[in-house]
Amino acid sequence: MFAFLGLLVPLVALGACAPLQGISNRTKLLLVSFDGFRWNYDQDVDTPNLDAMARDGVKARYMTPPFTTQTSPCHFTLLTGKYIENHGVIHNMWFNASTGQKLPYYNTQRVSAWWDNGSLPIWITAQRQGLKTASLFFPGGNATYQGERVNVNKVEKLFHKYDNETEWRQNIDTVMKWFTEDGLDFVALYFGEPDSTGHKYGPESQKRKDMVSQVDRTVGYLRQRIKENMNSTLNLIITSDHGMEQVIKEDEIFLRTVKNFSFSDIKFELVDYGPLGLLEPKPGKLEQVYEALRQAHPKLHVYKKEDFPKRFHYANNTRVSPLVLYGDSGYVIHGRIKVQINKGEHGFDNEDINMKTIFRAVGPAFRRGLEVEPFESVNVYALLCELLEITPEPNDGSLEATQHMLVKNAGTRTISPLATWKLTWLLGFAAFLRFLTGIPCHVLL
Ligand SMILES: *[C@@H]1O[C@H](CO)[C@@H](O)[C@H](O)[C@H]1NC(C)=O
Ligand SMILES: *[C@@H]1O[C@H](CO)[C@@H](O)[C@H](O)[C@H]1NC(C)=O
Ligand SMILES: *[C@@H]1O[C@H](CO)[C@@H](O)[C@H](O)[C@H]1NC(C)=O
Ligand SMILES: *[C@@H]1O[C@H](CO)[C@@H](O)[C@H](O)[C@H]1NC(C)=O
Ligand SMILES: *[C@@H]1O[C@H](CO)[C@@H](O)[C@H](O)[C@H]1NC(C)=O
Ligand SMILES: *[C@@H]1O[C@H](CO)[C@@H](O)[C@H](O)[C@H]1NC(C)=O
Ligand SMILES: *[C@@H]1O[C@H](CO)[C@@H](O)[C@H](O)[C@H]1NC(C)=O
Ligand SMILES: *[C@@H]1O[C@H](CO)[C@@H](O)[C@H](O)[C@H]1NC(C)=O
Ligand SMILES: [Zn+2]
C-alpha cells in the first residue's frame, strides 16, 4: 500500500500542480570583463551608471587577481577557478622553451594546446551539463578543450581597435540577441579597455579617465538593454582581470647591463613583457646566472623556480622556467634593448594595491546595495557555477567567498539535489492532500 502510494504521489504532483519547474528556474548569466579596470578607477571620474549598478546590486571594495597579473592567465582563472600554476596558462604569450618560438597575445588565442592544459573553462562544463554558452572576444574563447568548442564564438580581427564605442553597443546588441533569440544561457563578453588606454597614456592620465567615462556609458547602455529585452531576468557580473600601474622610468631594470650576466648563458628567455621574466639558463649555468642576477637591482626579485614564494601560486607548473624574475611595483624588466615604452603596466605582485580590480554584480540572484570586503578572483568560478546551477569542476576557489552576496531562492540553487528530492515528495504530498481536499498547492506549501 505505502509502496504504491510512494509511486503515485509524485506522479499526482506532476499532474496536479506541475510546480517542479520552479525548482530549477535557471536565470541567464552575463559575465563582462573590462580589461585592466583598476579597482579605484571610478573614484576620480563620474560614473553614474556604475554607481547605480552598485545601488541595485553588489559591489566588492576590490578583487584580488592571481599572479602573474596578465590578461590571459587572469581571465583563465575567472573561467576555471584555478590559480595560474594549476591551470597552466602562465603567460599571455605561447612559447616553446626548446625551440625558442613565441607567439604574441592575439595568435596565442588560437593555440588550443596552450589553453587546454588539463582544466576546463566554465563554457565547456556548462555545455556538458546541457547549457548553451558563448564568448564574445573573451580570452580563451577561441580554443578547443578536449576537442570541444564554445557553442557561439565571436573573435576579433588582428589589430582590432578595442576602443570603438559604437562597436561596443553593437556587441551588446549581439549578446542580447544570443540570449533572447538563440536561447543561450551564459555569455562571456570582453572589452579591451580601459587596458589599452591605461598602457599607452598611463593610469593617471586624462585619456584613461575619459575611457572610464566611456565604460560607464556602456554599462548604462547594457543595463538599459537588459531591462528592455530580458525584463531584468538576467544576472550580470562586471569584473576585470587586473589593475594598472604607472611605469617608473628612472633607474630601470636592464638585464644587458648587469655585471657578470650574459645572454650567452641563457637557453630561453621571456623578458621585455612588463615586470615578469622567465629564464632558462644553458645546462650547468643556472647557479652562475642566479648569482649574477640576485643582487643586480634593488627592485628586482630573482628566484629559482622551487623557491618562488608559494603565496603567488604561480611557479609550480612545468611550463614555468627554472628562474623566475619579477620587478617591484612600477619596475618592468628590460632585456637586450629597451623596447617597452608603455606609461602603464600590469603583471606586478597581486598584493600591490594598483593590481587590484573590480567586481560588481546585479540581478535577481544578488542582494541590493551591498558592498562586500575584498576577495580573490579565483572564487568567481564557483559563483558562476552556482548561478548557472551546474556542478563545478575541481577548483581552488570556494562559494563561501561570495555566498553572502546572494539572496535566497532567486535564480540560484539554494536547494541541494538531496533537498530537491525531498521537496519532490513534499510537493507530492501536497498534491495528494489537494487531491483529497481540493485546496490548491500554493496554499498548502
Ligand atoms: C523565475 O525567476 C524569475 C527571475 O528570477 C522570476 O521572475 C520568476 O517569478 C521565477 N519563476 C518561478 C516559477 O519561480
Ligand atoms: C617544442 O618543440 C620541440 C621541438 O620541435 C617539440 O619536440 C616539442 O613537442 C614542443 N613542445 C611543445 C609544448 O610544443
Ligand atoms: C600541459 O602542457 C605541457 C607542455 O607545455 C605538456 O607537457 C603537458 O603534458 C600538458 N598537460 C596537459 C594535462 O595537457
Ligand atoms: C577561432 O576563430 C576563428 C576565426 O573566427 C574561427 O575560424 C575558428 O573556428 C575559431 N576556433 C574555435 C575553436 O573557436
Ligand atoms: C566603429 O564601429 C562602427 C560599427 O562597427 C564602424 O562603422 C566604424 O567605422 C568604427 N569606427 C572606427 C573609427 O573604426
Ligand atoms: C516584467 O516583470 C515584471 C515584474 O516581474 C512584470 O510585472 C512585467 O509584466 C514584466 N514585463 C514584461 C514585458 O514581461
Ligand atoms: C663577477 O664575477 C667575478 C668572478 O666570478 C667576481 O669576482 C665578481 O665579484 C663578480 N661581480 C659581481 C658584481 O657579482
Ligand atoms: C605542485 O603541483 C603538483 C601537481 O602538478 C602537486 O602534486 C604538488 O603537490 C604541488 N606542489 C606544491 C608544493 O604545491
Ligand atoms: Zn588585461
mmCIF file of C-alpha atoms and ligand atoms in Angstrom, residues 161 163-168 170-171, ligand 5:
data_model
loop_
_atom_site.group_PDB
_atom_site.id
_atom_site.type_symbol
_atom_site.label_atom_id
_atom_site.label_comp_id
_atom_site.label_asym_id
_atom_site.label_seq_id
_atom_site.Cartn_x
_atom_site.Cartn_y
_atom_site.Cartn_z
ATOM 1 C CA LYS A 161 40.605 48.644 -32.436
ATOM 2 C CA ASP A 163 38.044 51.425 -28.150
ATOM 3 C CA ASN A 164 35.170 51.853 -30.624
ATOM 4 C CA GLU A 165 32.095 52.757 -28.555
ATOM 5 C CA THR A 166 29.729 52.198 -31.479
ATOM 6 C CA GLU A 167 31.038 48.676 -31.879
ATOM 7 C CA TRP A 168 30.733 48.116 -28.115
ATOM 8 C CA GLN A 170 26.679 46.544 -31.389
ATOM 9 C CA ASN A 171 28.368 43.808 -29.400
HETATM 10 C C1 LIG B 5 33.381 51.848 -35.180
HETATM 11 O O1 LIG B 5 32.485 50.777 -35.326
HETATM 12 C C2 LIG B 5 31.444 51.064 -36.247
HETATM 13 C C3 LIG B 5 30.472 49.921 -36.169
HETATM 14 O O2 LIG B 5 31.126 48.673 -36.273
HETATM 15 C C4 LIG B 5 32.032 51.257 -37.618
HETATM 16 O O3 LIG B 5 31.010 51.542 -38.547
HETATM 17 C C5 LIG B 5 33.024 52.400 -37.579
HETATM 18 O O4 LIG B 5 33.678 52.512 -38.822
HETATM 19 C C6 LIG B 5 34.055 52.163 -36.488
HETATM 20 N N1 LIG B 5 34.888 53.347 -36.342
HETATM 21 C C7 LIG B 5 36.199 53.303 -36.415
HETATM 22 C C8 LIG B 5 36.912 54.598 -36.196
HETATM 23 O O5 LIG B 5 36.813 52.284 -36.602
#
